[in-house]
Structures are given as C-alpha cells and as structure tokens.
Coordinates of C-alpha atoms and ligand atoms in Angstrom, one line a residue:
M164 CA -29.1 -15.3 8.1
A165 CA -26.5 -16.8 10.3
A166 CA -27.9 -19.1 12.9
K167 CA -28.6 -17.7 16.5
T168 CA -25.1 -20.1 17.5
D169 CA -22.8 -18.2 15.3
K170 CA -20.1 -16.4 16.9
D171 CA -21.1 -13.6 14.6
H172 CA -19.9 -10.5 16.7
Y173 CA -16.6 -8.9 18.0
I174 CA -15.9 -7.4 21.5
I175 CA -13.4 -4.9 20.6
N176 CA -11.2 -2.6 23.5
G177 CA -9.4 -0.1 22.2
G178 CA -6.0 1.5 23.1
N179 CA -3.4 -0.8 22.1
P180 CA -1.0 -0.2 19.9
L181 CA -0.6 -3.2 17.2
R182 CA 3.2 -4.7 17.2
G183 CA 4.6 -7.6 16.2
E184 CA 4.8 -9.8 12.9
V185 CA 2.3 -11.1 10.9
V186 CA 1.9 -13.8 7.9
I187 CA -0.2 -12.9 5.3
G188 CA -2.3 -15.5 3.5
G189 CA -3.2 -16.3 -0.5
A190 CA -5.1 -13.4 -2.2
K191 CA -8.7 -14.8 -1.9
N192 CA -9.6 -12.7 -5.3
A193 CA -7.2 -15.1 -7.3
A194 CA -7.8 -18.2 -5.3
L195 CA -11.3 -18.0 -6.3
A196 CA -10.7 -17.7 -10.0
I197 CA -7.7 -20.7 -9.8
I198 CA -9.8 -22.9 -8.0
A199 CA -12.5 -22.6 -10.6
A200 CA -10.1 -22.7 -13.7
S201 CA -8.7 -26.3 -12.1
V202 CA -12.0 -27.7 -13.8
M203 CA -10.5 -27.0 -16.7
T204 CA -8.7 -30.4 -17.3
D205 CA -9.8 -34.0 -16.9
E206 CA -6.1 -34.1 -14.9
T207 CA -5.3 -33.4 -11.3
V208 CA -4.5 -30.1 -10.2
T209 CA -2.7 -29.4 -6.7
I210 CA -3.0 -25.9 -5.5
E211 CA -1.5 -24.5 -2.8
N212 CA -1.9 -21.4 0.0
I213 CA -5.3 -20.9 -0.4
P214 CA -6.8 -18.6 2.5
D215 CA -9.0 -21.1 4.5
V216 CA -11.9 -18.2 3.9
R217 CA -15.8 -18.2 3.8
D218 CA -15.7 -17.4 -0.6
T219 CA -13.0 -20.1 -1.3
N220 CA -15.1 -22.6 0.6
V221 CA -18.2 -21.6 -0.8
M222 CA -17.0 -22.0 -3.8
M223 CA -15.4 -25.4 -3.1
E224 CA -19.0 -26.7 -2.5
A225 CA -20.4 -25.5 -5.2
M226 CA -18.1 -27.9 -7.7
E227 CA -18.3 -30.6 -5.5
G228 CA -22.2 -30.2 -5.7
I229 CA -21.6 -30.8 -9.8
G230 CA -19.3 -33.4 -9.3
V231 CA -15.3 -32.0 -9.2
K232 CA -13.8 -34.3 -6.6
I233 CA -11.8 -31.6 -4.3
K234 CA -9.5 -33.3 -1.8
R235 CA -8.1 -31.1 1.1
L236 CA -4.4 -32.0 1.6
D237 CA -4.4 -29.4 4.3
R238 CA -6.0 -26.5 5.5
H239 CA -4.6 -24.4 2.5
T240 CA -3.6 -26.9 -0.1
I241 CA -6.4 -28.8 -2.4
E242 CA -6.6 -31.2 -5.1
V243 CA -8.9 -30.8 -8.0
N244 CA -10.0 -33.1 -10.3
G245 CA -13.0 -32.1 -12.2
S246 CA -13.2 -35.1 -14.7
Q247 CA -16.4 -36.2 -13.6
V248 CA -18.5 -33.1 -13.5
E249 CA -21.8 -34.5 -13.8
N250 CA -23.8 -31.6 -15.3
V251 CA -23.0 -28.1 -16.0
N252 CA -26.0 -26.2 -14.2
I253 CA -25.0 -25.2 -10.6
D254 CA -27.1 -23.7 -8.8
T255 CA -26.4 -23.9 -5.1
E256 CA -28.0 -21.4 -2.1
N257 CA -24.9 -20.0 -1.0
I258 CA -23.4 -19.5 -4.9
R259 CA -25.5 -16.6 -5.1
K260 CA -23.9 -15.1 -2.1
I261 CA -20.0 -15.0 -4.0
R262 CA -19.4 -12.8 -6.4
A263 CA -16.4 -14.9 -7.9
S264 CA -19.5 -18.2 -9.2
Y265 CA -19.4 -16.0 -12.3
Y266 CA -15.9 -17.2 -12.4
L267 CA -17.5 -20.9 -13.1
L268 CA -19.5 -19.6 -16.1
G269 CA -16.2 -18.8 -18.4
A270 CA -14.3 -21.9 -16.9
L271 CA -17.5 -24.1 -18.0
L272 CA -18.3 -22.5 -20.9
G273 CA -15.0 -22.8 -21.8
K274 CA -14.4 -26.6 -21.6
Y275 CA -18.0 -27.7 -22.1
R276 CA -19.1 -25.0 -24.1
H277 CA -22.1 -24.8 -22.4
A278 CA -22.7 -23.4 -18.6
E279 CA -25.5 -22.4 -16.2
V280 CA -24.8 -19.9 -13.2
P281 CA -27.2 -17.9 -10.7
L282 CA -26.5 -14.5 -11.0
P283 CA -23.8 -13.5 -8.8
G284 CA -24.1 -11.7 -5.7
G285 CA -21.2 -10.4 -3.5
C286 CA -20.8 -7.5 -1.6
D287 CA -23.8 -4.9 -1.6
I288 CA -20.8 -2.2 -3.0
G289 CA -23.0 -0.7 -5.3
S290 CA -24.3 -1.9 -8.8
R291 CA -22.4 -4.8 -10.5
P292 CA -22.8 -5.1 -14.0
I293 CA -21.5 -7.9 -16.2
D294 CA -21.9 -6.2 -19.4
Q295 CA -18.1 -6.9 -20.3
H296 CA -18.7 -10.6 -19.4
V297 CA -21.6 -11.2 -21.5
K298 CA -19.9 -8.9 -24.5
G299 CA -16.7 -10.6 -24.1
F300 CA -18.9 -14.6 -24.4
K301 CA -20.8 -13.0 -27.2
A302 CA -17.5 -12.1 -29.3
L303 CA -15.8 -15.8 -28.3
G304 CA -19.8 -17.0 -30.2
S305 CA -21.4 -18.2 -27.5
K306 CA -25.2 -17.7 -27.1
V307 CA -26.0 -15.7 -23.8
S308 CA -29.1 -15.5 -22.1
I309 CA -30.7 -15.0 -18.4
E310 CA -33.2 -16.7 -17.2
R311 CA -35.3 -16.9 -13.6
G312 CA -31.7 -15.5 -12.0
I313 CA -29.8 -17.6 -13.8
M314 CA -27.5 -16.8 -16.8
K315 CA -27.1 -19.6 -19.4
A316 CA -23.8 -19.4 -21.7
T317 CA -23.8 -22.4 -24.8
A318 CA -21.4 -22.2 -27.7
D319 CA -21.2 -24.6 -30.4
R320 CA -17.8 -23.8 -31.3
L321 CA -15.5 -20.9 -29.6
S322 CA -13.4 -19.2 -31.7
A323 CA -11.3 -16.1 -31.1
A324 CA -12.2 -12.8 -31.1
H325 CA -10.6 -9.1 -30.8
I326 CA -12.1 -7.5 -27.6
Y327 CA -12.3 -3.9 -26.1
M328 CA -13.5 -3.9 -23.1
D329 CA -15.5 -0.2 -22.1
V330 CA -14.5 -0.6 -19.0
V331 CA -11.0 -1.7 -17.0
T332 CA -12.7 -4.7 -15.4
V333 CA -10.7 -7.5 -13.1
G334 CA -13.8 -9.8 -13.0
A335 CA -14.2 -9.9 -17.1
T336 CA -10.5 -9.6 -17.9
I337 CA -9.8 -13.0 -16.2
N338 CA -13.8 -14.3 -17.6
V339 CA -12.6 -13.7 -21.8
M340 CA -9.4 -15.6 -20.7
L341 CA -11.2 -18.5 -19.2
S342 CA -13.5 -18.8 -21.5
S343 CA -10.8 -18.3 -24.7
V344 CA -7.8 -20.6 -23.7
L345 CA -9.6 -23.2 -25.5
A346 CA -11.3 -21.5 -28.3
E347 CA -9.7 -21.8 -31.7
G348 CA -7.3 -18.8 -32.7
K349 CA -5.6 -15.9 -31.1
T350 CA -8.3 -13.8 -28.7
I351 CA -6.9 -10.8 -28.2
I352 CA -8.1 -8.3 -24.9
E353 CA -7.5 -4.3 -24.9
N354 CA -8.1 -2.3 -22.2
A355 CA -7.4 -5.4 -20.0
A356 CA -7.4 -5.2 -16.1
K357 CA -3.6 -5.5 -15.0
E358 CA -4.5 -6.2 -11.3
P359 CA -1.7 -8.6 -9.4
H360 CA -4.6 -11.5 -9.3
V361 CA -5.1 -11.2 -13.6
V362 CA -1.4 -12.4 -13.1
D363 CA -1.9 -14.6 -11.4
V364 CA -4.7 -16.6 -13.1
A365 CA -2.9 -16.1 -16.2
N366 CA 0.5 -17.8 -15.2
F367 CA -1.7 -20.6 -13.4
L368 CA -3.8 -21.2 -17.0
N369 CA 0.0 -21.1 -18.0
S370 CA 1.5 -23.5 -15.8
M371 CA -1.7 -26.1 -16.8
G372 CA -0.7 -25.4 -20.7
A373 CA -2.7 -21.9 -22.1
N374 CA -1.0 -19.9 -24.2
I375 CA -1.6 -16.5 -22.9
K376 CA 1.1 -13.6 -23.1
G377 CA 0.5 -9.8 -21.7
A378 CA -0.9 -10.2 -18.6
G379 CA -0.3 -7.6 -16.6
T380 CA -0.2 -4.6 -19.5
D381 CA -3.3 -3.6 -21.3
V382 CA -3.0 -6.4 -24.3
I383 CA -3.8 -9.7 -23.1
R384 CA -3.6 -12.4 -25.9
I385 CA -4.6 -15.8 -26.1
R386 CA -3.6 -18.0 -28.2
G387 CA -6.2 -21.3 -27.9
V388 CA -4.5 -24.8 -27.2
E389 CA -6.5 -28.1 -27.4
R390 CA -6.3 -29.4 -23.7
L391 CA -5.1 -28.3 -20.2
H392 CA -2.8 -30.3 -18.5
S393 CA -2.9 -31.0 -14.5
C394 CA -0.2 -29.0 -12.5
T395 CA 1.2 -27.4 -9.2
Y396 CA 0.4 -23.8 -8.3
S397 CA 0.7 -21.4 -5.3
V398 CA -1.7 -18.9 -5.2
I399 CA 0.0 -15.1 -4.5
P400 CA -0.7 -12.8 -1.0
D401 CA -3.1 -11.4 -0.7
Q402 CA -2.5 -7.4 -1.5
I403 CA -5.3 -6.5 0.6
E404 CA -5.0 -8.2 3.5
A405 CA -1.5 -7.2 3.6
G406 CA -2.9 -3.6 3.0
T407 CA -5.3 -4.0 5.8
F408 CA -3.0 -5.5 8.7
M409 CA -0.5 -2.2 7.4
Y410 CA -3.2 0.2 7.7
A411 CA -3.6 -1.3 10.9
A412 CA -0.1 -0.5 12.4
A413 CA -1.2 3.2 11.2
I414 CA -4.8 3.6 13.2
T415 CA -3.0 2.4 16.3
G416 CA 0.1 4.1 16.4
G417 CA 1.5 0.3 16.1
D418 CA 4.7 -1.3 14.0
I419 CA 4.0 -4.2 12.2
L420 CA 5.9 -6.4 9.9
V421 CA 3.3 -7.8 7.0
R422 CA 5.5 -10.8 5.8
N423 CA 4.6 -13.4 3.3
V424 CA 4.3 -10.2 0.5
I425 CA 5.0 -8.8 -2.7
P426 CA 6.4 -5.6 -1.6
K427 CA 5.9 -4.6 -5.7
H428 CA 1.8 -5.2 -5.0
L429 CA 1.6 -2.6 -2.1
E430 CA 2.9 0.1 -3.5
S431 CA 0.0 2.5 -4.2
I432 CA -0.8 1.7 -0.3
S433 CA 3.2 1.7 1.2
A434 CA 2.8 5.1 -0.6
K435 CA -0.2 6.7 0.7
L436 CA 0.7 5.8 4.5
E437 CA 4.1 7.7 3.4
E438 CA 2.3 10.6 2.7
I439 CA 0.4 10.3 5.9
G440 CA 3.6 9.9 7.7
C441 CA 4.3 6.6 8.7
N442 CA 7.5 5.0 8.0
I443 CA 8.0 2.1 5.7
E444 CA 10.4 -0.2 5.4
E445 CA 10.7 -3.1 2.4
F446 CA 12.4 -6.3 2.2
D447 CA 12.2 -9.0 -0.3
D448 CA 9.4 -10.3 0.9
A449 CA 8.1 -8.3 3.9
V450 CA 6.8 -4.4 4.6
R451 CA 7.1 -2.9 8.0
V452 CA 5.3 -0.1 9.3
T453 CA 5.7 1.9 12.0
A454 CA 3.7 4.7 13.1
S455 CA 4.4 7.6 16.1
G456 CA 2.1 11.1 16.5
R457 CA -0.5 12.3 14.3
L458 CA -1.5 10.8 11.2
Q459 CA -1.6 13.6 8.4
P460 CA -4.0 14.5 5.6
T461 CA -4.4 13.5 2.3
H462 CA -6.2 12.8 -1.0
I463 CA -6.6 9.7 -2.9
K464 CA -8.8 8.7 -5.7
T465 CA -9.3 4.6 -5.9
L466 CA -8.3 3.3 -9.5
P467 CA -7.9 0.8 -11.0
Y468 CA -4.2 -1.4 -10.5
P469 CA -1.8 0.2 -10.3
G470 CA -4.1 2.9 -9.1
Y471 CA -5.2 2.7 -5.4
P472 CA -7.3 -0.2 -4.8
T473 CA -11.5 0.3 -4.1
D474 CA -10.7 -2.0 -2.1
M475 CA -8.5 -0.5 0.4
Q476 CA -10.6 2.6 0.3
P477 CA -12.7 2.1 3.6
Q478 CA -8.9 1.3 5.6
A479 CA -7.8 4.5 4.3
G480 CA -11.3 6.4 5.1
V481 CA -10.3 5.1 9.2
A482 CA -7.1 6.1 8.6
L483 CA -7.9 10.1 7.4
A484 CA -10.6 10.1 10.0
L485 CA -7.8 10.2 12.6
A486 CA -5.9 12.5 10.7
D487 CA -4.7 16.2 11.8
G488 CA -6.6 18.0 8.8
V489 CA -8.9 17.7 6.0
S490 CA -8.9 14.4 3.6
T491 CA -10.7 13.7 0.5
I492 CA -11.5 10.5 -1.0
T493 CA -12.7 9.8 -4.2
E494 CA -14.4 6.4 -4.9
S495 CA -14.4 5.7 -8.8
I496 CA -15.1 2.3 -9.1
F497 CA -18.3 1.7 -6.9
E498 CA -20.4 3.9 -6.0
N499 CA -21.5 2.5 -3.0
R500 CA -18.6 2.0 -0.8
F501 CA -18.7 4.5 1.6
K502 CA -21.4 2.4 3.9
Y503 CA -18.9 2.4 6.6
V504 CA -19.0 6.3 6.9
D505 CA -22.4 6.2 9.0
E506 CA -21.2 3.7 11.7
L507 CA -17.9 5.5 12.0
T508 CA -19.5 8.1 12.9
R509 CA -21.8 6.4 15.8
M510 CA -17.8 6.3 16.5
G511 CA -17.0 10.2 16.5
A512 CA -15.3 10.5 12.9
N513 CA -16.8 13.8 11.0
I514 CA -17.0 12.6 7.7
R515 CA -19.5 13.8 4.5
V516 CA -20.1 12.3 1.6
E517 CA -21.0 14.1 -1.6
G518 CA -21.6 11.9 -4.1
N519 CA -18.4 9.6 -4.7
T520 CA -16.1 12.2 -2.9
A521 CA -15.7 11.8 1.6
I522 CA -14.9 15.1 2.7
I523 CA -12.7 13.7 6.5
D524 CA -12.5 16.1 8.6
G525 CA -9.7 14.3 10.9
V526 CA -11.1 14.0 15.0
E527 CA -7.9 13.6 17.6
G528 CA -9.9 10.0 18.5
F529 CA -12.8 7.8 18.4
T530 CA -14.9 6.1 20.7
G531 CA -16.4 3.0 21.3
A532 CA -20.3 2.2 20.0
H533 CA -22.4 -0.8 19.3
I534 CA -22.3 -1.0 15.1
S535 CA -22.4 -3.6 12.4
A536 CA -20.3 -4.4 9.3
P537 CA -21.4 -3.6 6.2
D538 CA -19.5 -5.4 4.2
L539 CA -16.1 -6.9 4.2
R540 CA -13.9 -4.6 3.6
A541 CA -15.7 -1.8 5.4
G542 CA -16.2 -4.3 8.2
A543 CA -12.9 -4.8 8.3
S544 CA -12.1 -1.6 8.7
L545 CA -14.3 -0.8 11.2
V546 CA -12.5 -3.3 13.4
L547 CA -9.6 -1.2 12.9
A548 CA -11.8 1.9 13.9
A549 CA -12.4 0.1 17.3
L550 CA -8.8 -1.3 18.0
A551 CA -8.0 2.5 18.0
A552 CA -11.1 3.4 20.1
D553 CA -11.4 4.7 23.6
G554 CA -13.6 2.1 25.2
A555 CA -14.8 -1.0 24.2
T556 CA -16.8 -1.4 20.9
V557 CA -19.6 -4.3 19.6
I558 CA -19.1 -5.0 15.5
D559 CA -22.2 -7.8 14.3
N560 CA -22.8 -9.4 10.7
V561 CA -18.5 -10.4 11.1
R562 CA -19.3 -13.2 9.3
L563 CA -18.9 -10.8 6.2
I564 CA -15.8 -9.6 7.3
E565 CA -14.6 -13.7 7.1
R566 CA -15.6 -14.1 3.4
G567 CA -12.1 -12.6 3.3
Y568 CA -10.1 -12.8 6.1
E569 CA -9.2 -15.8 7.6
D570 CA -8.7 -16.0 11.5
F571 CA -8.7 -12.4 11.8
D572 CA -9.1 -12.1 15.2
E573 CA -6.8 -14.2 16.2
K574 CA -4.0 -12.4 14.1
I575 CA -5.2 -9.3 15.8
R576 CA -5.2 -10.6 19.4
A577 CA -1.2 -11.9 18.3
L578 CA -0.2 -8.3 17.4
G579 CA -1.7 -7.4 20.7
G580 CA -5.5 -6.1 20.0
D581 CA -7.7 -7.3 22.7
I582 CA -10.5 -8.8 20.5
I583 CA -13.2 -11.8 20.9
K584 CA -15.4 -13.3 18.9
T585 CA -19.0 -13.9 20.4
A586 CA -22.3 -15.7 19.3
D587 CA -23.9 -14.0 22.9
V588 CA -22.6 -10.0 23.0
K589 CA -24.9 -9.9 26.6
Q590 CA -23.3 -12.9 28.2
E591 CA -19.6 -11.5 27.4
I592 CA -20.4 -8.0 28.4
K593 CA -22.0 -9.7 31.6
K594 CA -18.8 -11.3 33.2
S595 CA -16.1 -10.0 31.4
K596 CA -13.7 -6.8 31.8
F597 CA -15.6 -5.0 29.0
K598 CA -16.9 -2.2 30.6
V599 CA -18.3 0.6 27.4
V600 CA -20.5 0.0 25.0
G601 CA -22.3 2.7 23.6
Ligands
LIG889 C1 -13.6 -7.7 -8.4 C2 -12.9 -7.8 -7.2 C3 -13.4 -6.8 -5.8 C4 -12.9 -6.0 -6.1 C5 -12.9 -5.3 -7.2 C6 -11.8 -4.1 -8.2 C7 -13.2 -10.3 -6.9 C8 -14.1 -11.6 -6.6 N1 -13.9 -9.5 -6.6 O1 -14.7 -7.4 -8.3 O2 -13.1 -7.3 -4.6 O3 -13.4 -4.4 -5.7 O4 -12.4 -6.7 -8.5 O5 -10.8 -3.9 -8.1 O6 -12.4 -10.8 -7.3 N2 -18.3 -3.4 -14.7 C9 -18.5 -2.8 -15.9 N3 -19.2 -4.2 -16.6 C10 -18.5 -5.6 -16.6 C11 -18.1 -5.3 -14.9 C12 -17.9 -4.5 -14.0 O7 -19.3 -2.3 -16.2 O8 -19.2 -6.5 -17.1 C13 -17.7 -2.0 -13.5 C14 -18.0 -2.2 -12.2 O9 -19.1 -1.7 -12.1 C15 -16.8 -1.5 -12.0 C16 -15.8 -1.6 -12.4 O10 -16.4 -2.1 -13.8 O11 -17.3 0.1 -11.7 C17 -14.5 -2.5 -12.0 O12 -15.3 -3.7 -11.7 P1 -14.8 -5.1 -11.0 O13 -13.1 -4.9 -11.9 O14 -15.7 -6.3 -12.4 O15 -14.9 -5.5 -10.6 P2 -15.1 -7.5 -10.3 O16 -14.6 -8.5 -10.5 O17 -16.5 -7.3 -9.5

C-alpha cells in the first residue's frame, strides 16, 4: 500500500486540447527483458534509453538484491555487471508485483542452470498463465516446480529443442530465447510472438554475442553459443507510451507531434486513428496527430502484433466513447481489460460489456468525477478522459500509472493539460481553482 505521504492522486481540470511536442522514452517491456538479460554475461553491459518508471526500478532493485552491480550513469543509462551474482534465488516483496520478474527465471536458468523467482504479478487484467514458459524450459531439459509461490527451474544441461507455442505469447517467446542462447544446439520457436520488443531483446542478445535469427517472424532460430560478452545497447522507443499520446490528441481535439518513435511500430494505431477521423503525418522518427470535430465510430479487435495491441485498447475505448455513433471493441488477449468502463461510466460514458466485447454508444462529452486507476493502461486512459471532461476529475491510485509512464503529468502539463499530482486531495481542492469534483 502507498504511504500516506505518497503523491498518489491526480487532479485534472478538463477542457484544454493538448498541443505541442512530446518526446517518447524507452520501451518499458523491452527494457525489463533487456535488464534481466544483461546478467547473462560476466562482462559489463551498458544499456541506454531505459525508462525511469517503477517497473524498471523494481527489476533493478531485485537484481541488486542477488549481487548484480548496477551503476546509474544518468537517468536513462545503466551499467550492469552480473559477475558477482551471489545466489539465484530472488525473493523480494516488490518483484512479486511486476509481471516481467519471470524474465529473471529465463536469464538465470540460461546462465547458471538454476533459478528461483516468485511467481509473477503485474496488472490484474485477467488470468495470466505461464504454462508456455514452463513448457519451453522443460523442452530445453529443465525441471520446473512451483513451491510456496516460488517457481524453481533447474537443469544439469540445457539442450536445444523444437518448441511450438500453443498461443502467441510475448513473455514465453522472450523467456525461451533467454534460456536457450547458451544451450547446446539449435532451438527453434514456432508460432513466436512478433512484437517490436521481442525483436529488440533478440537484437540485444545478438549484440552480446548470441546467435538468434528470425525475431519478428513466426519462427525464431537460436543457435546456442558458449558465452556472451559486453555491449552497449539502446532500448527502442515505447510504442504504447507513443500511442497513448497519439490518443491524447484525438480525445482532447488537439495537435501533438510525438517524437522519438518508430512510425512502423505505430501503424495499427495510426490506421485506427485515421479511421476515426484524425489526421496523421509520419516523419522519420515522429508522428503528428491532429484532431478536430467529432470522432467517428469504428470496430476494433485486439490481436498479437502486427494487429491492434491490447495495451492500446482502453485508450481506444475512451476515444470511441466520445464518437458520433456506436462502436465495438473485442478484447481477444486478456479477458479482464474492461475495468475502466465502470469508471468511465461515472464520467458519463455509455458502454455495455458483453463477454469480451464492449458496445460503445458515443456521448457528446464527459463530466469530471472522483475515480480510481484500475491498472496501468486503464489508468492512463482515464487521465485522457479527464483531460477532455467538463470540470475537475480526481484520479486515485496513480502509482499504477507510474509503473509504465515516466513523468506522465509533467509531459501532459507541457502540452497544455491542467493536471497536478498530490498526496492530499482535500487540501488541494480547498486552496486551488478546482471547482467541481463529482
Ligand atoms: C506482455 C506485456 C503486456 C502486454 C502483453 C501482450 C510485459 C511485461 N507485459 O505481457 O503489457 O499486454 O505482453 O502484448 O511485457 N498466455 C498463455 N500461457 C503462457 C503465457 C501467455 O496462455 O504461458 C496467454 C495469455 O493469457 C494471453 C496471451 O497468451 O492471453 C498473451 O500473453 P503474453 O503475450 O505472454 O503477455 P505477457 O508477456 O504477460
């Protein structure tokens, strides 16, 4: 639980269209796997463009807890040295809270043939099985057990395997890559996830001396090497942070130049924004989104990359809740990703959820209310709703948003949004211009 003094609330006064430029940071989900993977060599690895968010900091603290030396060269650059790992048993309270803790299992198993890590937590967005990770580790010759919430993987030797993933999973694809780069022989992963961060992790491992081919396609081939070595690597830009600011322009009727992005990674998002009436301009490493007039309805189904990302589903839900007509969103990756709907309903949205589909009847506007961030992406999306709402909105639990967005409130303020972060909502309301809190 957050301490009472934590600034865990936003107060947002809606109505300003967001305009200007925003610079996107490194991809959280790539960084988490890359930080974990950096222990796989005894030499020092330099990683640039790490986002300074809660999840990456929790990951680094957990690694320091087992003897990994991490030097922070500046806010976004670290040096990692994994030569003095004291044990391969990670058990800190925090690591249970992040999903990506399981990457330490693949990385430590690959390097030391033994790892013990608490079962992963992360956002409560539905059942999140790890059977495909277990299947991959076992196929490589590891024994896997779960005792008292700790997952243990042990192997005398790891040898190559031909692994068919039963579902397309980012986590298991990366974990099998991690545990097989130092295995004997050539591992093949079929039905692999193709997300940009899968490719980024493969590129990172290759720059440490691994031999991985095919990342970004359905079939990844990993020829085991004897050892990995030092490298300097820069994490790719965060596709989801970028997409969130693109939707910020759409939802507030603004005009935002989203800088330091790879436009190719944003194509499914840009295409939907165009469909709902936004204007998109692509540059080499930037995308500009301009919106004016009422948004148009559409239909969205979340899918593995290059389909429309599940992590961009709540942002779309907020935009479509303001569209001129009826839209549908079908969530095919995680079953519990509509938790923002109840909060958005309190702001005046008209949405019905039936199974894994939300039927959204657009309204002309939202009104401010006192709401709570249910999870990381849903929380960020509710901030966008509040920025477009009439009056003031208080959002609790913003630490969940800070798991994945660096300086979210500051970046919004720089674009003209009226947002403050506070530990004491009552005090702030008393002394400030915030008038309406429903
Ligand atoms: C990662 C991202 C998360 C994103 C998701 C999908 C991180 C830390 N998190 O989560 O933000 O929403 O990818 O892009 O990178 N599944 C199984 N068995 C398994 C593993 C997964 O059935 O062993 C299922 C899941 O329940 C889900 C689907 O596969 O339905 C995709 O999950 P996966 O891609 O693994 O998501 P995560 O890696 O957990």
